[in-house]
CSV table of C-alpha atoms and ligand atoms in Angstrom, one decimal:
chain,number,residue,atom,x,y,z
A,913,MET,CA,35.9,-37.6,-1.5
A,914,ALA,CA,34.9,-37.5,-5.8
A,915,MET,CA,31.2,-36.3,-6.8
A,916,ARG,CA,28.6,-38.6,-8.1
A,917,ALA,CA,26.1,-38.9,-11.0
A,918,LEU,CA,23.6,-40.2,-12.0
A,919,VAL,CA,22.6,-39.9,-15.4
A,920,ALA,CA,19.2,-41.2,-16.6
A,921,GLY,CA,19.7,-41.7,-20.5
A,922,GLY,CA,23.5,-41.9,-20.3
A,923,ALA,CA,23.9,-43.9,-23.4
A,924,GLY,CA,21.9,-41.6,-25.3
A,925,PHE,CA,23.6,-39.4,-28.1
A,926,VAL,CA,23.8,-36.4,-25.3
A,927,GLY,CA,23.9,-38.4,-22.0
A,928,SER,CA,27.2,-39.9,-23.0
A,929,HIS,CA,28.6,-36.5,-23.5
A,930,LEU,CA,27.8,-35.3,-20.0
A,931,CYS,CA,28.9,-38.6,-19.2
A,932,GLU,CA,32.3,-37.7,-20.0
A,933,LEU,CA,32.4,-34.3,-19.5
A,934,LEU,CA,31.9,-35.7,-15.8
A,935,LEU,CA,34.0,-38.6,-16.0
A,936,ASN,CA,36.9,-36.5,-16.8
A,937,LYS,CA,36.8,-33.6,-14.2
A,938,GLY,CA,36.5,-36.8,-11.2
A,939,TYR,CA,32.9,-37.6,-11.0
A,940,GLU,CA,31.3,-41.0,-10.4
A,941,VAL,CA,29.2,-41.8,-13.3
A,942,VAL,CA,26.4,-44.4,-12.7
A,943,VAL,CA,24.2,-44.6,-15.8
A,944,LEU,CA,21.0,-45.7,-15.9
A,945,ASP,CA,19.2,-46.2,-19.1
A,946,ASN,CA,17.3,-49.1,-20.8
A,947,PHE,CA,18.4,-48.6,-24.7
A,948,VAL,CA,15.5,-48.4,-25.8
A,949,THR,CA,17.0,-45.4,-28.6
A,950,GLY,CA,21.3,-45.4,-26.7
A,951,ARG,CA,23.8,-47.8,-27.7
A,952,GLU,CA,26.2,-49.4,-26.0
A,953,ALA,CA,29.0,-48.6,-28.6
A,954,ASN,CA,28.1,-44.6,-27.2
A,955,LEU,CA,29.4,-46.2,-23.9
A,956,GLU,CA,33.1,-47.8,-25.5
A,957,THR,CA,34.7,-44.2,-25.1
A,958,LEU,CA,33.7,-43.7,-21.5
A,959,ARG,CA,34.8,-47.0,-20.5
A,960,LYS,CA,38.5,-46.5,-21.5
A,961,LEU,CA,37.9,-43.3,-19.0
A,962,GLY,CA,39.0,-45.1,-15.9
A,963,HIS,CA,36.8,-46.8,-13.5
A,964,ARG,CA,34.1,-44.6,-12.2
A,965,LEU,CA,31.5,-45.9,-14.4
A,966,GLU,CA,28.4,-47.5,-14.0
A,967,VAL,CA,25.7,-49.1,-15.9
A,968,VAL,CA,22.5,-50.0,-15.0
A,969,ARG,CA,20.1,-51.0,-17.2
A,970,HIS,CA,16.5,-50.0,-15.8
A,971,ASP,CA,13.1,-48.7,-17.2
A,972,ILE,CA,12.8,-45.2,-15.4
A,973,THR,CA,9.3,-46.3,-15.6
A,974,SER,CA,9.0,-49.0,-13.5
A,975,PRO,CA,10.0,-48.2,-9.5
A,976,LEU,CA,13.6,-47.7,-9.7
A,977,PRO,CA,16.2,-50.0,-8.0
A,978,GLN,CA,16.8,-50.8,-4.3
A,979,SER,CA,20.4,-50.7,-4.4
A,980,LEU,CA,20.4,-47.0,-6.4
A,981,LYS,CA,17.4,-45.8,-3.7
A,982,THR,CA,19.8,-47.3,-0.4
A,983,GLY,CA,23.6,-47.5,-2.3
A,984,THR,CA,25.9,-44.5,-2.2
A,985,ARG,CA,24.3,-40.9,-2.4
A,986,PHE,CA,24.2,-39.1,-5.2
A,987,ASP,CA,24.9,-35.0,-5.7
A,988,GLU,CA,24.2,-34.8,-9.0
A,989,ILE,CA,21.2,-36.8,-11.1
A,990,TYR,CA,20.5,-35.6,-14.6
A,991,ASN,CA,16.6,-36.9,-16.5
A,992,LEU,CA,18.0,-36.9,-19.9
A,993,ALA,CA,16.5,-40.2,-20.0
A,994,SER,CA,13.9,-39.8,-23.4
A,995,PRO,CA,13.6,-40.7,-27.0
A,996,ALA,CA,14.1,-37.7,-29.5
A,997,SER,CA,13.7,-38.3,-32.6
A,998,PRO,CA,10.3,-37.3,-34.9
A,999,VAL,CA,10.1,-40.4,-35.5
A,1000,ASP,CA,10.0,-42.0,-32.3
A,1001,PHE,CA,6.6,-39.8,-31.6
A,1002,ASP,CA,4.4,-42.2,-34.3
A,1003,VAL,CA,6.0,-45.1,-32.7
A,1004,MET,CA,6.3,-44.8,-28.7
A,1005,PRO,CA,4.1,-41.3,-27.9
A,1006,VAL,CA,2.6,-43.2,-24.6
A,1007,PHE,CA,6.0,-44.5,-23.5
A,1008,ILE,CA,7.7,-40.7,-23.9
A,1009,MET,CA,4.9,-39.3,-22.4
A,1010,ARG,CA,4.7,-42.0,-19.5
A,1011,THR,CA,9.0,-41.4,-19.1
A,1012,ALA,CA,8.7,-38.4,-18.5
A,1013,SER,CA,5.3,-38.1,-15.9
A,1014,GLU,CA,6.5,-41.1,-13.8
A,1015,GLY,CA,9.7,-41.7,-15.2
A,1016,HIS,CA,10.9,-38.4,-13.7
A,1017,LEU,CA,8.8,-38.6,-11.0
A,1018,HIS,CA,10.8,-41.9,-9.5
A,1019,LEU,CA,13.6,-39.8,-10.2
A,1020,LEU,CA,12.5,-36.6,-7.9
A,1021,GLU,CA,12.2,-38.7,-5.6
A,1022,LEU,CA,15.5,-40.7,-5.3
A,1023,ALA,CA,16.6,-36.4,-5.5
A,1024,ARG,CA,14.6,-35.7,-2.8
A,1025,GLU,CA,15.7,-38.7,-0.5
A,1026,HIS,CA,19.6,-38.0,-1.4
A,1027,GLY,CA,19.2,-34.0,-0.6
A,1028,ALA,CA,21.1,-34.5,-4.8
A,1029,ARG,CA,20.3,-31.6,-7.1
A,1030,ILE,CA,19.0,-32.7,-10.6
A,1031,LEU,CA,18.9,-31.6,-13.6
A,1032,PHE,CA,15.3,-32.4,-16.4
A,1033,ALA,CA,16.5,-32.3,-19.9
A,1034,SER,CA,13.8,-30.6,-21.5
A,1035,SER,CA,13.6,-28.7,-25.1
A,1036,SER,CA,12.6,-26.3,-26.9
A,1037,GLU,CA,10.2,-28.1,-28.4
A,1038,VAL,CA,7.8,-26.9,-25.1
A,1039,TYR,CA,7.7,-23.5,-27.2
A,1040,GLY,CA,5.4,-25.1,-30.2
A,1041,ASP,CA,5.2,-23.2,-33.5
A,1042,ALA,CA,6.6,-20.2,-31.7
A,1043,GLU,CA,4.7,-16.5,-32.0
A,1044,GLN,CA,8.1,-15.0,-30.9
A,1045,HIS,CA,10.8,-15.0,-32.0
A,1046,PRO,CA,14.1,-15.8,-30.7
A,1047,GLN,CA,12.4,-17.9,-28.3
A,1048,LYS,CA,12.7,-16.4,-24.3
A,1049,GLU,CA,12.1,-18.7,-21.2
A,1050,THR,CA,9.4,-15.8,-20.7
A,1051,TYR,CA,7.5,-17.4,-23.6
A,1052,PHE,CA,4.8,-19.6,-22.5
A,1053,GLY,CA,4.9,-21.4,-25.8
A,1054,ASN,CA,2.5,-22.5,-29.0
A,1055,VAL,CA,1.9,-26.0,-28.3
A,1056,ASN,CA,-1.0,-28.3,-29.8
A,1057,PRO,CA,-1.8,-30.6,-27.5
A,1058,ILE,CA,-3.0,-33.6,-29.9
A,1059,GLY,CA,-1.4,-33.2,-32.8
A,1060,HIS,CA,2.4,-35.4,-33.9
A,1061,ARG,CA,4.4,-33.3,-31.6
A,1062,GLY,CA,1.8,-33.4,-29.0
A,1063,CYS,CA,3.4,-36.6,-27.2
A,1064,TYR,CA,6.8,-35.0,-26.9
A,1065,ASP,CA,6.2,-31.9,-26.3
A,1066,GLU,CA,3.5,-32.0,-23.8
A,1067,ALA,CA,5.8,-34.4,-21.5
A,1068,LYS,CA,8.2,-31.8,-21.7
A,1069,ARG,CA,6.1,-29.4,-20.5
A,1070,PHE,CA,4.6,-31.9,-18.1
A,1071,GLY,CA,8.9,-32.2,-16.8
A,1072,GLU,CA,8.8,-28.9,-16.3
A,1073,ALA,CA,5.0,-28.4,-14.6
A,1074,LEU,CA,6.4,-31.6,-12.4
A,1075,SER,CA,10.0,-30.4,-11.2
A,1076,GLN,CA,8.4,-27.1,-10.4
A,1077,SER,CA,6.1,-28.3,-8.2
A,1078,TYR,CA,9.0,-30.7,-6.1
A,1079,TRP,CA,10.7,-27.4,-5.8
A,1080,ARG,CA,8.4,-25.3,-4.2
A,1081,GLN,CA,6.4,-27.7,-2.3
A,1082,TYR,CA,9.6,-29.3,-1.1
A,1083,LYS,CA,12.8,-27.5,-2.3
A,1084,THR,CA,14.8,-30.0,-4.4
A,1085,PRO,CA,17.3,-28.7,-6.2
A,1086,ILE,CA,16.0,-28.5,-10.2
A,1087,ARG,CA,17.3,-26.9,-12.7
A,1088,ILE,CA,15.5,-26.9,-16.3
A,1089,ALA,CA,17.6,-27.4,-19.7
A,1090,ARG,CA,15.4,-26.8,-22.7
A,1091,ILE,CA,17.6,-28.1,-25.1
A,1092,PHE,CA,17.4,-26.6,-28.9
A,1093,ASN,CA,19.0,-28.7,-31.5
A,1094,THR,CA,22.2,-30.4,-30.9
A,1095,TYR,CA,24.0,-32.6,-33.1
A,1096,GLY,CA,27.6,-34.3,-33.4
A,1097,PRO,CA,29.5,-37.4,-33.6
A,1098,ARG,CA,27.0,-40.2,-31.5
A,1099,MET,CA,24.4,-39.5,-33.2
A,1100,ARG,CA,22.2,-42.6,-34.9
A,1101,ALA,CA,22.6,-42.2,-38.7
A,1102,ASN,CA,19.0,-43.2,-39.0
A,1103,ASP,CA,17.3,-41.4,-36.4
A,1104,GLY,CA,15.5,-39.0,-38.7
A,1105,ARG,CA,16.5,-36.0,-37.1
A,1106,ILE,CA,17.8,-33.0,-39.3
A,1107,ILE,CA,21.7,-33.5,-39.7
A,1108,PRO,CA,22.1,-37.4,-39.2
A,1109,ASN,CA,19.6,-37.6,-42.1
A,1110,PHE,CA,21.5,-35.0,-44.3
A,1111,PHE,CA,24.6,-36.5,-43.8
A,1112,THR,CA,23.1,-40.6,-44.1
A,1113,GLN,CA,21.6,-39.5,-47.3
A,1114,ALA,CA,24.6,-37.5,-48.7
A,1115,LEU,CA,27.1,-39.5,-48.5
A,1116,LYS,CA,25.3,-42.2,-49.8
A,1117,GLY,CA,24.7,-39.7,-53.2
A,1118,GLN,CA,21.1,-39.6,-52.7
A,1119,SER,CA,19.2,-36.4,-52.4
A,1120,LEU,CA,18.6,-34.9,-49.5
A,1121,THR,CA,14.7,-34.6,-48.3
A,1122,VAL,CA,13.9,-31.1,-46.8
A,1123,TYR,CA,10.1,-30.9,-45.6
A,1124,GLY,CA,8.2,-27.9,-46.8
A,1125,ASP,CA,10.3,-25.2,-48.7
A,1126,GLY,CA,13.4,-25.9,-46.6
A,1127,THR,CA,13.3,-22.2,-45.1
A,1128,GLN,CA,11.9,-23.0,-42.1
A,1129,THR,CA,14.9,-22.4,-38.9
A,1130,ARG,CA,16.9,-24.1,-37.0
A,1131,SER,CA,19.8,-23.5,-34.2
A,1132,PHE,CA,22.2,-26.2,-34.7
A,1133,CYS,CA,24.3,-26.5,-31.6
A,1134,PHE,CA,27.5,-28.3,-31.4
A,1135,VAL,CA,27.6,-31.8,-28.7
A,1136,THR,CA,30.2,-31.0,-26.7
A,1137,ASP,CA,28.9,-27.8,-26.1
A,1138,LEU,CA,25.5,-28.6,-25.2
A,1139,ALA,CA,27.5,-30.9,-22.5
A,1140,ARG,CA,29.2,-28.0,-21.0
A,1141,GLY,CA,25.8,-26.2,-20.8
A,1142,LEU,CA,24.5,-28.8,-18.6
A,1143,TYR,CA,27.1,-29.3,-16.6
A,1144,ALA,CA,27.1,-25.2,-15.6
A,1145,LEU,CA,23.4,-25.2,-15.4
A,1146,MET,CA,23.8,-28.0,-12.2
A,1147,GLN,CA,26.7,-26.4,-11.1
A,1148,SER,CA,24.1,-22.8,-11.2
A,1149,GLU,CA,22.0,-22.1,-8.5
A,1150,ASP,CA,18.8,-21.5,-10.7
A,1151,THR,CA,16.0,-23.0,-10.4
A,1152,ARG,CA,14.4,-21.7,-13.3
A,1153,PRO,CA,14.4,-22.9,-17.4
A,1154,VAL,CA,17.2,-21.6,-19.0
A,1155,ASN,CA,17.7,-22.1,-23.0
A,1156,VAL,CA,20.7,-23.8,-24.0
A,1157,GLY,CA,21.7,-23.9,-27.6
A,1158,ASN,CA,23.3,-22.0,-30.1
A,1159,PRO,CA,21.4,-19.0,-31.4
A,1160,ILE,CA,22.8,-18.8,-34.6
A,1161,GLU,CA,19.9,-19.6,-37.0
A,1162,ARG,CA,19.5,-21.1,-40.4
A,1163,SER,CA,17.8,-22.5,-42.9
A,1164,VAL,CA,16.8,-26.4,-43.4
A,1165,LEU,CA,17.9,-25.3,-47.1
A,1166,GLU,CA,21.2,-23.5,-45.9
A,1167,MET,CA,21.9,-26.9,-43.8
A,1168,ALA,CA,21.1,-29.1,-46.6
A,1169,ASP,CA,24.1,-26.6,-49.1
A,1170,ALA,CA,26.1,-27.1,-46.6
A,1171,ILE,CA,26.4,-30.9,-45.7
A,1172,ASN,CA,26.2,-31.4,-50.0
A,1173,ARG,CA,29.3,-29.6,-49.9
A,1174,LEU,CA,31.0,-30.6,-47.3
A,1175,THR,CA,30.4,-34.2,-48.2
A,1176,GLY,CA,30.5,-33.0,-51.9
A,1177,ASN,CA,27.2,-34.8,-52.8
A,1178,ARG,CA,25.3,-33.2,-56.1
A,1179,ALA,CA,22.1,-35.0,-56.1
A,1180,ALA,CA,19.6,-32.8,-56.1
A,1181,VAL,CA,17.2,-31.6,-52.8
A,1182,LYS,CA,13.5,-33.9,-52.7
A,1183,TYR,CA,11.0,-31.8,-50.7
A,1184,LEU,CA,7.6,-34.0,-48.6
A,1185,PRO,CA,5.0,-31.6,-47.4
A,1186,LEU,CA,6.0,-30.5,-43.6
A,1187,PRO,CA,4.7,-32.3,-40.8
A,1188,GLU,CA,2.1,-31.2,-38.5
A,1189,ASN,CA,3.0,-28.4,-36.4
A,1190,ASP,CA,6.1,-28.4,-37.4
A,1191,PRO,CA,7.8,-25.1,-36.3
A,1192,LYS,CA,8.8,-22.2,-38.6
A,1193,LEU,CA,11.4,-20.4,-36.6
A,1194,ARG,CA,13.8,-21.6,-33.7
A,1195,ARG,CA,15.8,-19.8,-32.5
A,1196,PRO,CA,17.2,-19.7,-28.8
A,1197,ASP,CA,17.0,-16.4,-27.2
A,1198,THR,CA,20.4,-17.3,-24.8
A,1199,THR,CA,20.9,-14.4,-22.7
A,1200,ARG,CA,19.8,-15.7,-19.3
A,1201,ALA,CA,22.0,-19.1,-20.3
A,1202,THR,CA,25.0,-15.9,-20.7
A,1203,SER,CA,24.0,-14.6,-17.7
A,1204,SER,CA,22.9,-16.6,-15.0
A,1205,LEU,CA,26.1,-19.5,-16.1
A,1206,GLY,CA,28.7,-17.8,-17.8
A,1207,TRP,CA,28.1,-20.5,-21.0
A,1208,THR,CA,28.8,-19.2,-24.5
A,1209,PRO,CA,29.1,-22.0,-27.0
A,1210,ALA,CA,32.3,-22.1,-28.5
A,1211,VAL,CA,32.3,-25.0,-31.5
A,1212,SER,CA,31.2,-23.1,-34.9
A,1213,LEU,CA,28.8,-24.5,-36.7
A,1214,GLU,CA,31.8,-25.3,-40.0
A,1215,LYS,CA,33.7,-27.1,-37.5
A,1216,GLY,CA,31.5,-29.2,-35.9
A,1217,LEU,CA,30.3,-30.3,-39.5
A,1218,GLU,CA,33.6,-31.4,-39.8
A,1219,LEU,CA,33.6,-33.5,-36.2
A,1220,SER,CA,30.9,-35.2,-37.5
A,1221,LEU,CA,31.9,-36.0,-41.0
A,1222,ASP,CA,34.1,-38.4,-40.0
A,1223,TYR,CA,31.4,-40.7,-37.1
A,1224,PHE,CA,29.0,-40.5,-40.3
A,1225,LYS,CA,31.4,-41.6,-42.7
A,1226,SER,CA,32.3,-44.7,-40.4
A,1227,GLU,CA,28.6,-45.1,-38.7
A,1228,LEU,CA,27.7,-45.8,-43.1
A,1229,ALA,CA,31.3,-48.1,-43.4
A,1230,GLN,CA,30.5,-50.3,-40.9
A,1231,ASP,CA,26.5,-50.6,-41.7
A,1232,PRO,CA,26.0,-49.9,-45.4
A,1233,THR,CA,22.5,-51.1,-44.8
A,1234,LEU,CA,21.8,-48.1,-42.5
A,1235,GLU,CA,19.2,-45.5,-44.3
A,1236,ALA,CA,17.9,-42.2,-43.5
A,1237,SER,CA,14.0,-42.6,-41.6
A,1238,VAL,CA,11.7,-40.1,-43.4
A,1239,ILE,CA,8.4,-38.9,-42.6
A,1240,GLN,CA,6.7,-39.7,-45.8
B,1878,NAD,N1,19.4,-34.0,-28.7
B,1878,NAD,C1,19.1,-32.6,-29.4
B,1878,NAD,O1,18.8,-32.1,-30.2
B,1878,NAD,C2,17.4,-32.8,-28.2
B,1878,NAD,C3,16.7,-31.0,-28.2
B,1878,NAD,C4,16.2,-31.2,-27.0
B,1878,NAD,C5,16.4,-31.5,-26.2
B,1878,NAD,N2,16.6,-32.9,-26.0
B,1878,NAD,C6,17.0,-34.2,-24.9
B,1878,NAD,O2,17.7,-34.7,-24.4
B,1878,NAD,C7,18.2,-36.2,-24.3
B,1878,NAD,C8,19.1,-36.5,-25.2
B,1878,NAD,O3,18.5,-36.8,-26.0
B,1878,NAD,P1,19.3,-37.1,-27.1
B,1878,NAD,O4,19.4,-36.4,-28.4
B,1878,NAD,O5,20.8,-38.1,-26.4
B,1878,NAD,O6,18.5,-38.7,-27.1
B,1878,NAD,P2,19.0,-39.7,-27.6
B,1878,NAD,O7,17.5,-41.0,-28.2
B,1878,NAD,O8,20.0,-40.1,-27.9
B,1878,NAD,O9,19.0,-41.2,-25.7
B,1878,NAD,C9,18.3,-40.9,-24.9
B,1878,NAD,C10,18.9,-41.8,-24.0
B,1878,NAD,O10,17.9,-42.2,-23.3
B,1878,NAD,C11,17.5,-43.6,-22.9
B,1878,NAD,N3,15.8,-43.8,-22.6
B,1878,NAD,C12,14.7,-42.9,-23.3
B,1878,NAD,N4,13.6,-43.5,-22.7
B,1878,NAD,C13,14.4,-44.7,-21.3
B,1878,NAD,C14,13.2,-44.5,-20.0
B,1878,NAD,N5,11.6,-45.1,-20.1
B,1878,NAD,N6,13.7,-45.3,-19.7
B,1878,NAD,C15,15.9,-45.4,-19.0
B,1878,NAD,N7,16.4,-45.4,-20.8
B,1878,NAD,C16,15.5,-44.3,-21.2
B,1878,NAD,C17,17.3,-44.3,-24.3
B,1878,NAD,O11,17.8,-44.9,-24.4
B,1878,NAD,C18,19.2,-43.5,-24.9
B,1878,NAD,O12,19.8,-44.0,-23.8
B,1878,NAD,C19,16.6,-36.2,-24.1
B,1878,NAD,O13,15.5,-36.0,-23.2
B,1878,NAD,C20,16.3,-34.8,-24.8
B,1878,NAD,O14,14.6,-35.3,-25.2
B,1878,NAD,C21,17.6,-33.6,-27.1
């Protein structure tokens, strides 16, 4: 019998790539999504892969539909549901917190009822503006709970603690993925994260917006590598948090240069003040992912940017009014 997976947030950027991987492996997949940041267009390719995809439009902060609880048992539940862009942090902070708390609780209960494994998509943001570099899973982090990013960082920390509590109290087989910056096709061109912002601005011949002096670093993972990592974590027996990201670190200015070169954009970079609590250095220590999951990223940054270029071009061709979302 085919394995059956529920993917909350499956209509989003990462979720749709994970669903694609699962469908290609022969899984039956149910997407659970309220489309707050997800898109029907992300599911189009998936629909062409076969008949094993079902989409349920639902907000996980509300009690789950009875049909999911009493229907065919799920083997695996992936919780990727959450707005993830800093521009959302000002617009819907309460919703973000409810999604990782009440929403994740509903999915943990479902996992308990079905005897399913459940993976929580946490974030490198649990490390905050880290004082240890690179970040190991044993580091507790440096988060400002009441700052601009607090709603997201603390939501992810709570989601981890809630998962851990289900493991401790009920032995629910939990998995915790600490995801670092990820990019690739199906990101919203205007969602405010670094790579979509840079592509959108560069393809429009505009100045790329750099916050601070651009020396802050990030480590960018191509989305198909991340999807493989999430799957590998689910298949492993590791209930500890695992960093899933690409350990190759670049400064924001290096990224701006790379995207300007790739797109032929000649406009100079425009500097804006660094947003509150913006992390200065971000690089995963991936020792645990390598040793415990046997996972390493395979797509180089150069290749990943090339693979993303056509996607962002077609997004802007379809809607030339799209603009980068800039935090002023
Ligand atoms: N992309 C990254 O760089 C990154 C980094 C760290 C962590 N993550 C985490 O990975 C997950 C996926 O991120 P993404 O980049 O694909 O974001 P995304 O916004 O593209 O996808 C999130 C999906 O969740 C859905 N969703 C949000 N709240 C929901 C709710 N209450 N009920 C049902 N559906 C809901 C959205 O509609 C969307 O389809 C998120 O949990 C995010 O926090 C992503």
